[in-house]
XYZ file of C-alpha atoms in Angstrom:
682
model
C 3.052 227.570 11.911
C 0.726 227.582 13.636
C -2.970 225.995 14.899
C -5.654 225.806 12.399
C -9.388 226.676 13.840
C -11.997 224.718 11.442
C -15.838 226.109 11.639
C -18.430 227.072 9.608
C -21.749 228.454 11.735
C -23.731 226.429 9.263
C -23.293 223.584 12.141
C -25.182 225.060 14.458
C -29.200 224.349 12.267
C -29.859 221.136 13.109
C -31.650 220.486 16.174
C -34.038 218.782 17.737
C -38.046 219.485 16.454
C -40.016 216.921 19.562
C -39.506 216.210 22.950
C -37.121 213.257 22.634
C -35.251 214.098 26.663
C -31.943 211.432 25.332
C -31.376 213.173 21.968
C -31.869 216.828 23.360
C -28.340 217.386 25.046
C -26.357 217.319 21.777
C -27.904 221.144 20.753
C -26.369 224.062 18.357
C -25.391 225.838 21.392
C -22.357 223.115 21.707
C -20.786 224.795 19.206
C -21.842 228.795 20.555
C -20.467 228.529 23.303
C -17.145 226.909 23.095
C -16.541 229.389 19.956
C -18.125 231.956 22.126
C -15.950 231.128 25.072
C -12.965 231.097 23.078
C -12.526 234.592 21.116
C -13.184 235.557 24.638
C -10.251 234.135 25.981
C -8.642 235.868 22.316
C -7.748 232.344 21.567
C -9.059 232.058 17.941
C -7.519 235.254 17.368
C -4.335 233.389 17.728
C -5.308 231.028 15.628
C -5.923 230.550 12.144
C -9.617 230.140 10.650
C -10.958 228.155 8.664
C -14.304 227.925 7.554
C -15.483 224.198 6.475
C -16.177 222.655 3.545
C -18.989 219.867 2.309
C -17.300 216.520 2.025
C -17.889 215.010 -1.599
C -19.570 212.314 -1.994
C -16.560 210.242 -3.131
C -14.894 211.185 0.325
C -17.781 210.116 2.535
C -17.712 206.613 0.013
C -14.065 206.129 1.579
C -15.880 204.802 4.432
C -19.992 205.079 4.544
C -21.870 202.881 1.656
C -23.581 204.853 -1.079
C -27.100 203.622 -0.072
C -26.456 204.909 3.445
C -25.378 208.504 2.284
C -27.999 208.094 -0.302
C -31.048 207.884 2.572
C -29.324 210.916 4.478
C -29.616 212.954 1.541
C -33.161 212.354 1.491
C -34.083 213.762 4.596
C -33.927 217.216 3.011
C -37.007 217.037 1.978
C -38.590 214.802 4.872
C -41.096 217.232 7.673
C -41.443 216.598 11.053
C -43.582 212.824 11.682
C -40.641 211.563 9.100
C -38.024 212.134 10.254
C -38.733 211.476 13.979
C -39.664 208.096 12.431
C -36.613 207.116 10.709
C -35.063 208.494 13.851
C -36.803 206.114 15.634
C -34.420 202.459 13.590
C -31.191 204.472 14.994
C -30.056 204.714 18.650
C -30.030 208.119 20.314
C -29.955 209.565 16.935
C -32.346 212.798 15.406
C -32.113 213.837 12.042
C -33.950 217.751 10.956
C -33.549 218.539 7.438
C -30.572 219.864 7.749
C -28.806 217.650 9.360
C -27.365 216.233 5.541
C -25.363 219.523 5.107
C -24.262 219.537 8.769
C -22.430 216.581 8.863
C -20.656 216.454 5.264
C -19.845 220.478 6.691
C -18.148 218.027 10.230
C -16.886 215.535 7.929
C -15.602 218.534 5.625
C -14.402 219.726 7.900
C -12.025 217.208 9.791
C -10.567 216.591 5.963
C -10.184 220.398 5.711
C -7.385 220.107 8.934
C -5.546 216.870 7.702
C -5.226 218.738 4.848
C -3.742 221.734 5.700
C -1.952 220.050 8.618
C 0.123 217.799 5.957
C 0.574 220.631 3.855
C 2.736 222.218 6.751
C 0.000 225.212 6.411
C -0.193 224.998 10.160
C 1.081 222.522 12.096
C -1.824 221.205 14.346
C -5.788 222.087 14.863
C -9.315 221.231 15.967
C -12.273 220.473 13.654
C -14.839 222.755 16.128
C -17.951 220.038 15.225
C -21.866 219.125 15.302
C -23.038 216.175 14.786
C -19.643 213.869 16.162
C -18.507 211.355 14.276
C -16.986 208.251 16.438
C -19.869 205.665 16.865
C -21.280 206.339 12.787
C -20.488 203.121 11.058
C -20.854 202.129 7.393
C -24.528 202.495 7.006
C -25.252 203.608 10.414
C -26.238 206.249 12.404
C -25.460 205.636 16.280
C -25.568 207.705 19.113
C -25.331 211.231 17.823
C -23.467 210.326 14.939
C -24.230 210.674 11.115
C -21.008 210.377 9.477
C -17.452 209.053 11.311
C -15.901 212.807 10.482
C -12.138 210.860 12.273
C -12.189 207.793 10.087
C -13.141 209.647 7.190
C -10.303 212.053 7.873
C -8.367 208.664 8.121
C -8.813 207.049 5.350
C -7.935 210.352 3.381
C -4.608 210.801 4.952
C -4.012 206.957 4.047
C -4.913 207.592 0.607
C -4.231 211.679 -0.606
C -1.446 211.539 1.492
C 0.493 208.067 0.466
C 0.793 207.829 4.721
C 1.184 204.837 6.560
C 0.819 204.710 9.610
C -1.702 207.076 11.719
C -2.994 207.019 15.403
C -6.325 207.458 16.950
C -6.423 208.555 20.471
C -10.486 208.881 21.070
C -10.291 210.253 25.062
C -14.697 210.433 24.735
C -16.497 208.546 27.687
C -18.695 206.382 25.481
C -16.806 203.893 23.079
C -15.845 204.593 19.406
C -16.999 201.203 17.923
C -17.822 203.444 14.816
C -14.133 203.865 13.937
C -13.495 200.260 15.408
C -15.483 198.351 13.329
C -13.948 200.640 10.434
C -10.468 199.212 11.073
C -11.423 196.035 12.485
C -9.116 194.550 9.615
C -6.021 195.196 11.078
C -5.003 193.215 13.912
C -3.011 196.113 15.273
C -6.065 198.521 14.812
C -7.501 198.423 18.579
C -6.195 199.351 22.012
C -8.973 200.067 24.400
C -8.573 201.373 28.129
C -12.441 200.971 28.938
C -12.638 202.772 32.860
C -15.110 199.782 34.324
C -16.960 203.001 36.739
C -17.259 206.571 36.325
C -15.392 209.200 38.812
C -12.072 208.299 37.088
C -10.403 210.900 37.173
C -7.081 213.056 36.293
C -4.759 210.707 37.658
C -6.420 207.555 36.391
C -5.765 209.176 32.582
C -2.292 210.664 32.999
C -1.784 207.443 34.250
C -3.556 205.528 30.652
C -1.201 207.502 28.878
C 2.473 207.492 30.467
C 1.631 203.371 31.099
C -0.150 202.464 27.720
C -0.637 204.243 25.038
C 2.305 206.787 25.020
C 4.621 203.257 25.162
C 2.996 202.031 22.332
C 2.343 205.829 20.060
C 6.109 205.908 20.418
C 6.889 202.289 19.337
C 4.244 202.796 16.134
C 6.284 206.234 15.513
C 2.987 208.017 13.868
C 3.357 209.904 10.497
C 0.290 211.233 12.006
C -1.939 211.543 15.333
C -6.107 212.269 14.847
C -8.388 212.732 18.795
C -11.708 212.073 18.423
C -12.336 214.322 21.351
C -14.764 214.369 23.377
C -15.659 216.064 26.163
C -18.417 213.961 27.995
C -15.482 212.587 30.035
C -15.014 216.113 31.831
C -16.729 217.014 35.473
C -19.456 217.710 35.417
C -21.017 215.998 32.447
C -24.251 214.636 32.875
C -23.338 211.596 30.286
C -20.499 210.664 32.131
C -19.645 211.127 35.881
C -16.392 211.494 35.541
C -14.015 213.911 37.554
C -11.313 215.216 34.619
C -10.629 218.535 34.761
C -10.735 220.960 32.253
C -7.198 220.870 32.454
C -6.423 217.848 32.159
C -6.805 217.767 28.130
C -4.798 220.615 28.408
C -2.361 217.606 30.007
C -3.283 214.868 27.156
C -2.986 217.260 24.475
C 0.665 218.398 25.248
C 1.593 214.759 25.630
C -0.408 214.089 22.401
C 1.829 216.872 20.652
C 5.853 214.409 20.869
C 4.382 212.567 18.606
C 4.175 212.838 14.432
C 6.087 215.985 14.097
C 3.487 217.683 16.609
C 0.796 216.853 14.113
C -2.044 216.259 15.551
C -6.011 217.191 14.354
C -8.992 216.721 16.943
C -12.311 216.421 15.740
C -14.992 217.116 18.045
C -16.707 214.104 19.144
C -19.338 214.671 22.595
C -19.533 216.826 25.793
C -23.144 218.127 27.290
C -22.368 220.880 30.215
C -21.973 223.559 27.969
C -19.672 224.864 30.614
C -16.544 221.783 31.576
C -17.703 221.401 27.550
C -16.693 225.489 26.444
C -13.476 225.154 29.377
C -12.007 221.956 28.064
C -12.251 222.644 24.383
C -10.346 226.184 25.399
C -8.232 224.113 27.404
C -6.911 221.679 24.334
C -6.694 224.712 22.039
C -3.862 226.644 24.744
C -1.832 223.233 24.702
C -2.536 223.010 20.729
C -0.985 226.590 20.736
C 2.103 225.774 22.313
C 1.099 227.126 25.816
C 2.236 226.147 28.923
C -0.077 223.609 30.833
C -2.054 224.210 34.239
C -1.088 221.733 36.708
C -3.232 219.340 37.646
C -5.136 219.535 40.593
C -6.442 217.497 43.061
C -3.910 213.926 44.256
C -2.763 212.315 41.795
C -3.518 208.305 43.019
C -4.754 206.643 40.419
C -8.224 204.645 40.922
C -7.598 201.143 41.433
C -10.579 200.018 39.386
C -8.152 202.152 36.770
C -4.580 199.982 37.486
C -6.941 197.053 36.890
C -7.944 197.782 33.425
C -4.284 199.256 32.565
C -2.965 196.310 33.657
C -5.329 194.123 31.694
C -4.887 196.432 28.246
C -1.056 195.416 28.845
C -1.687 191.736 28.917
C -3.372 191.942 25.423
C -1.240 194.136 24.040
C 2.188 192.594 24.895
C 2.645 190.296 22.150
C 1.991 192.916 19.373
C 4.192 195.709 20.949
C 7.813 195.444 22.410
C 7.814 198.490 24.911
C 4.360 196.716 26.111
C 6.908 193.221 26.882
C 7.880 192.383 29.859
C 11.385 190.500 30.250
C 11.987 187.285 28.627
C 8.664 188.015 26.815
C 8.881 187.278 22.424
C 6.207 189.132 21.137
C 5.379 190.040 17.335
C 7.189 193.017 17.388
C 7.914 194.745 14.310
C 6.460 191.928 12.134
C 3.481 193.208 11.763
C 4.111 196.673 11.227
C 3.982 196.821 7.717
C 1.841 197.969 5.086
C -1.134 201.196 6.025
C -2.603 200.617 9.269
C -4.245 203.226 12.305
C -4.305 202.302 15.628
C -7.256 203.498 17.936
C -6.702 204.122 21.357
C -9.777 204.985 23.071
C -10.135 205.890 27.151
C -13.842 205.491 28.395
C -17.076 203.067 29.242
C -17.065 199.563 27.669
C -19.346 198.455 25.493
C -22.414 197.138 27.530
C -21.670 198.490 31.347
C -22.353 202.578 30.097
C -24.301 204.784 32.364
C -27.584 205.986 32.048
C -27.654 209.546 32.977
C -31.084 210.553 31.293
C -34.498 209.796 31.663
C -34.025 207.469 28.749
C -33.634 203.716 29.236
C -30.793 203.439 26.741
C -27.491 204.967 26.617
C -26.080 206.708 23.357
C -25.288 203.445 22.555
C -28.787 202.311 23.155
C -27.629 199.977 26.223
C -29.202 199.449 29.633
C -26.612 200.402 32.047
C -27.091 199.381 36.081
C -24.878 202.054 36.878
C -26.670 205.353 38.619
C -29.920 206.186 37.598
C -31.013 209.579 36.789
C -33.246 210.941 38.909
C -32.059 209.548 41.894
C -31.077 210.557 44.867
C -27.343 209.401 44.225
C -26.937 210.587 40.948
C -28.490 214.703 41.909
C -25.668 214.422 44.755
C -23.148 213.729 42.922
C -23.981 215.642 40.314
C -24.306 218.796 42.125
C -20.904 218.074 43.871
C -19.334 218.280 40.831
C -20.999 221.313 39.418
C -19.630 222.896 42.286
C -16.115 221.548 41.835
C -15.890 222.196 38.740
C -17.032 226.301 39.736
C -13.819 226.307 41.894
C -11.870 224.760 39.652
C -12.540 227.697 36.958
C -12.095 229.392 39.525
C -8.586 228.318 40.070
C -7.734 228.783 35.979
C -8.248 232.223 35.994
C -5.585 232.453 38.858
C -3.182 231.162 37.017
C -2.594 232.898 33.800
C 0.006 233.050 31.148
C 2.844 234.053 31.656
C 3.600 237.049 29.452
C 7.165 235.606 27.629
C 6.920 232.119 27.097
C 10.398 231.116 26.661
C 14.085 232.925 28.206
C 17.836 232.238 26.739
C 20.149 233.225 28.974
C 23.836 232.935 27.268
C 26.995 233.119 28.813
C 28.066 235.496 25.774
C 25.430 236.570 22.772
C 25.215 234.394 19.763
C 23.265 236.058 16.783
C 23.841 232.308 15.233
C 21.702 231.312 16.874
C 18.340 230.839 14.666
C 16.159 230.650 17.759
C 11.837 231.194 17.426
C 11.512 234.729 17.635
C 9.550 235.877 20.016
C 11.674 233.625 22.771
C 13.673 236.366 24.847
C 17.285 236.156 24.854
C 17.827 237.471 28.468
C 20.654 240.292 28.836
C 19.622 241.019 32.135
C 21.652 239.763 35.266
C 20.657 239.440 39.327
C 22.679 242.099 41.178
C 26.233 242.155 41.973
C 26.040 242.022 45.599
C 23.102 238.878 45.354
C 25.429 236.988 42.902
C 28.834 237.194 44.898
C 27.074 236.120 48.328
C 25.311 232.912 47.095
C 28.334 232.388 45.584
C 30.697 232.611 48.069
C 30.548 228.692 49.545
C 32.245 227.345 45.853
C 35.238 227.770 44.574
C 34.317 226.859 41.523
C 32.022 230.805 40.634
C 34.817 232.372 41.884
C 36.009 233.491 38.545
C 34.716 236.365 36.451
C 32.827 234.169 33.650
C 31.258 231.676 36.313
C 30.222 234.643 38.642
C 29.000 235.716 35.289
C 26.667 233.565 33.217
C 25.538 232.444 38.015
C 23.797 236.397 38.063
C 22.269 235.406 34.291
C 20.140 232.437 36.666
C 19.569 234.255 39.467
C 17.843 236.760 37.800
C 16.375 234.382 35.335
C 14.990 231.362 38.460
C 13.040 234.218 39.949
C 11.643 235.929 36.463
C 9.923 232.000 35.904
C 9.190 232.181 39.991
C 7.210 236.027 39.346
C 5.738 234.678 36.431
C 7.372 236.698 34.286
C 8.383 233.814 32.664
C 6.889 230.486 31.792
C 10.636 228.355 30.730
C 14.103 229.554 30.589
C 17.429 228.164 29.445
C 20.472 229.000 30.908
C 24.485 228.393 29.832
C 26.873 227.483 32.162
C 30.352 226.718 32.276
C 30.753 223.243 31.942
C 33.807 223.501 35.500
C 30.722 225.284 37.930
C 27.939 222.751 36.723
C 27.805 221.033 40.805
C 28.169 224.440 41.998
C 25.479 226.506 39.462
C 23.128 223.514 40.366
C 23.817 223.454 44.111
C 22.688 227.934 44.388
C 19.465 227.491 41.633
C 17.640 224.598 44.080
C 18.673 226.790 47.177
C 17.251 229.820 45.041
C 14.687 227.988 43.871
C 13.454 226.613 47.003
C 14.213 229.924 49.253
C 12.704 232.323 46.940
C 8.811 230.607 46.637
C 9.244 226.926 45.153
C 7.262 224.567 47.823
C 7.732 221.429 45.560
C 11.113 221.440 43.304
C 12.010 218.750 41.235
C 15.586 218.715 40.322
C 16.114 216.354 36.842
C 20.310 216.089 36.919
C 21.803 213.944 34.094
C 25.780 213.252 33.883
C 28.061 214.020 36.507
C 26.226 215.533 38.778
C 26.128 214.673 42.175
C 23.086 215.347 44.781
C 24.653 218.823 46.791
C 25.474 216.959 50.394
C 23.871 218.981 53.035
C 20.675 218.302 50.572
C 17.655 216.271 52.389
C 14.289 215.935 51.579
C 13.255 218.791 52.930
C 15.420 220.875 51.381
C 18.396 222.943 52.942
C 16.693 223.006 56.296
C 15.690 219.756 58.200
C 13.449 221.588 59.856
C 11.218 222.643 57.722
C 7.913 221.497 58.655
C 4.433 221.962 56.936
C 1.165 223.155 58.348
C 0.205 219.281 59.872
C 3.520 219.455 62.446
C 5.449 217.050 59.931
C 8.738 217.424 57.008
C 7.254 218.637 53.883
C 9.414 216.692 51.700
C 10.582 219.843 49.619
C 12.876 218.671 47.365
C 12.774 215.456 44.572
C 16.444 214.822 43.403
C 16.382 212.572 40.325
C 19.389 211.692 38.261
C 19.948 210.095 35.017
C 23.231 208.422 34.685
C 24.155 206.709 37.425
C 26.572 203.988 38.153
C 23.406 201.835 38.883
C 19.689 201.957 39.734
C 19.525 203.244 43.079
C 16.925 204.900 45.404
C 19.103 205.985 47.782
C 15.398 207.354 50.201
C 12.434 208.079 48.260
C 13.095 211.351 47.506
C 16.534 210.203 46.290
C 16.448 208.116 42.731
C 19.535 207.756 40.384
C 19.118 205.358 37.423
C 22.344 204.991 34.693
C 21.625 206.629 31.205
C 19.842 203.547 29.082
C 21.473 202.554 25.281
C 18.317 202.202 23.525
C 15.196 203.833 22.289
C 12.956 201.708 23.951
C 14.772 202.138 27.569
C 15.893 205.822 27.628
C 11.550 205.886 26.831
C 10.538 203.148 29.090
C 12.715 204.997 31.843
C 11.299 208.104 30.428
C 7.397 207.066 30.242
C 7.348 205.048 33.095
C 10.122 206.781 35.984
C 10.470 210.374 35.355
C 7.503 211.592 34.650
C 5.313 208.996 36.923
C 7.195 210.681 39.514
C 6.792 214.152 38.392
C 3.614 213.559 38.148
C 2.949 211.817 41.574
C 5.189 214.896 43.730
C 3.272 217.732 41.703
C 6.653 220.262 41.923
C 5.796 223.983 40.650
C 9.419 224.131 39.425
C 11.621 221.674 37.953
C 14.876 222.255 36.999
C 16.672 220.048 34.118
C 20.982 220.329 34.216
C 22.508 218.450 31.908
C 25.933 218.173 33.412
C 29.124 217.869 32.119
C 29.562 214.340 29.373
C 25.637 213.730 30.427
C 24.981 211.459 26.672
C 21.755 212.712 25.483
C 21.367 213.638 21.860
C 19.438 216.446 21.401
C 16.062 214.696 20.204
C 16.660 213.241 23.515
C 17.279 216.026 25.976
C 14.079 217.761 24.212
C 11.603 215.038 24.742
C 12.910 215.148 28.357
C 12.470 219.342 28.833
C 8.881 219.295 26.806
C 7.619 216.257 28.605
C 8.746 218.109 32.115
C 6.432 221.388 31.409
C 3.253 219.214 32.648
C 3.710 218.537 35.544
C 5.456 222.013 36.954
C 2.740 223.949 35.272
C 5.509 225.346 32.188
C 8.194 225.845 35.120
C 10.386 224.576 33.400
C 14.793 225.561 33.924
C 16.989 224.157 31.979
C 21.212 224.301 32.580
C 22.762 223.297 29.492
C 26.657 222.481 29.651
C 28.347 225.098 27.756
C 30.173 222.364 26.267
C 26.954 221.009 25.113
C 27.085 221.827 21.472
C 25.259 225.317 20.672
C 22.763 224.043 18.535
C 20.794 221.823 21.786
C 20.126 225.447 23.247
C 17.986 226.042 19.897
C 15.798 222.738 20.493
C 15.349 222.903 23.927
C 13.878 226.759 23.336
C 12.021 225.251 20.265
C 10.370 222.738 22.650
C 10.365 225.161 25.891
C 8.248 227.016 23.585
C 5.890 224.662 22.154
C 7.206 223.369 19.590
C 7.070 219.458 18.519
C 10.536 217.571 19.327
C 13.032 216.140 16.656
C 11.861 212.202 15.903
C 14.137 209.569 19.158
C 14.762 207.523 15.269
C 14.062 203.582 14.882
C 12.954 201.722 18.121
C 14.748 199.605 19.685
C 13.889 197.455 22.282
C 15.289 197.796 25.726
C 17.936 195.514 26.904
C 17.010 193.094 29.414
C 20.176 194.930 32.094
C 17.785 198.044 31.726
C 14.417 196.093 32.535
C 16.052 194.861 35.157
C 17.009 198.322 36.741
C 13.551 200.339 35.903
C 11.620 197.195 37.496
C 14.001 197.117 40.801
C 13.794 201.033 40.991
C 9.652 201.025 40.792
C 9.385 198.266 43.078
C 10.844 199.975 45.559
C 9.167 203.643 45.075
C 5.530 202.319 44.881
C 4.884 202.658 47.643
C 5.094 206.368 48.067
C 4.875 207.882 43.797
C 1.575 206.014 43.478
C 0.799 206.926 39.899
C 4.121 204.125 38.826
C 1.091 201.331 39.744
C -0.070 199.424 36.506
C -0.936 197.206 38.380
C -3.009 196.455 41.963
C -3.118 193.341 44.210
C -6.242 192.544 45.513
C -6.787 194.917 48.516
C -3.657 196.693 47.458
C -2.547 200.364 46.606
C -5.289 202.831 45.077
C -8.702 203.987 46.121
C -11.819 202.859 44.102
């Protein structure tokens, strides 16, 4: 299954017919520029292209009143003056004789995408549409939005496909109050993480995903994920003044693909800086196609105000979600989970404080803002800096092309029975014998021919990952040589170009005794003269939770689904994103104890922090199916379900809290709250 791109050129027909500086940014070029960029990058050609259809009146009626639909239908016959008068009755909206047709196509595109995904024709997709929809209410247009495309798609999925659990994620910079109002009768339907200020960046968005959205989402266990994909939250956009870079949206999309078997349907909402919008759309489509996300740029340190928002949301939602509860608290848990639910999670400005970023005295929601004033020196300086930063980022992205081979597998012996994806490479190459023997010489466990042969394949695959020929890989090693092979892989990685190497060892694998935080040479210095801290060792399966140093962490393997997810989302990934490795080694040693879906989820999630450069070493005593599952997720497919959610045990919660308390001073992505005057930047 592939990725759908739903579009229709008729959606470019509607445009502003009079002078209105507030509305002029919602223009046809938003679609044409994004589509041109997808074509230039070869991404459109890799998608299944679907021509959008018009939504029927009955489909529009799933959300909107018949009177409102009839009113909009009548705009087709109105003159310019009448259209301007009618537009003035709504906040930040303009009508055109083609608006009704365009808006029906936009809603129909979302419906068509949902139908294609739920029918199994594609795995995921993007509906490239305008006008946007998430502000639109039952009987009112608002904020450039006419019909609520995502809400209609959610209702359609419930009614026509019988879905019971739909997750709606809205990362547009403006609050999607239309979706909120439509689903407000569901007490579990909204989880808002409003940003209290402009300038939020990659670390803030990823932190909100790790500490709020994903814990709730995994517990909710959606059957479908709908994304209100607004890119006015991207750097350079005149409406948002945020600092999220285009590659951030690849990471957020990749994280959402861990849910619902990868069934993700994204629908374009806002985004008004044409270059930032088009690059962000490309990043999202790359992630939907399964390509590795480029590494995130900038320091991964959330703002203090972002942490305050995250903390307040967790406290407010804890009674409804076991995954957010502290030890000893009781909540609603699954008691309210029966029936059909559409949970909406939004990351944006709260109502009433969206910044005014156009000459109009109102935001697109029609409310005044006390923040930056348009035309002022602070606003102009910030806008200039954002554009310059965006240009620099785009240059960096061009230097990180997708490797020609996405995933390679090196087996100790070829196995024709393994059902690997057709474009996963079965690697037959091996490092030169002399080189392999030199690396193996200190280890008795590598003296046997089988172990030496396996090591040669590991070294060859590792070199191909480091030189950009392969994105990720899997290598099978003899159980007796697992620890020695890992030791050599770490040494080789650090000596062959990896500047920061994250090693996640699962099972009976001890940290090599001479491995320091700086690698194997404690004299390695960074340019400032201080130790460069090149290696982060994390062991899952240790006897007790312990942080022997900020770069040497051990935690027992949790026995519950909730405990495992908390370990991954609240410890492993925050550490990985804080460390920003350029290579991840995952070693599944003897008696690692992970079920195949758990191992697959770990590997899939760790693609993000390292830009896809992940090498998994698998003990050959593991099931052959494990190598297949790992190959699929590293290739961009969805991880298998973990099964029913079970709450973390008190012991698991305590161990995690203990480690977080020790590690938070160094690794800021672990934080979910901030004390007054404490860490984080304002």
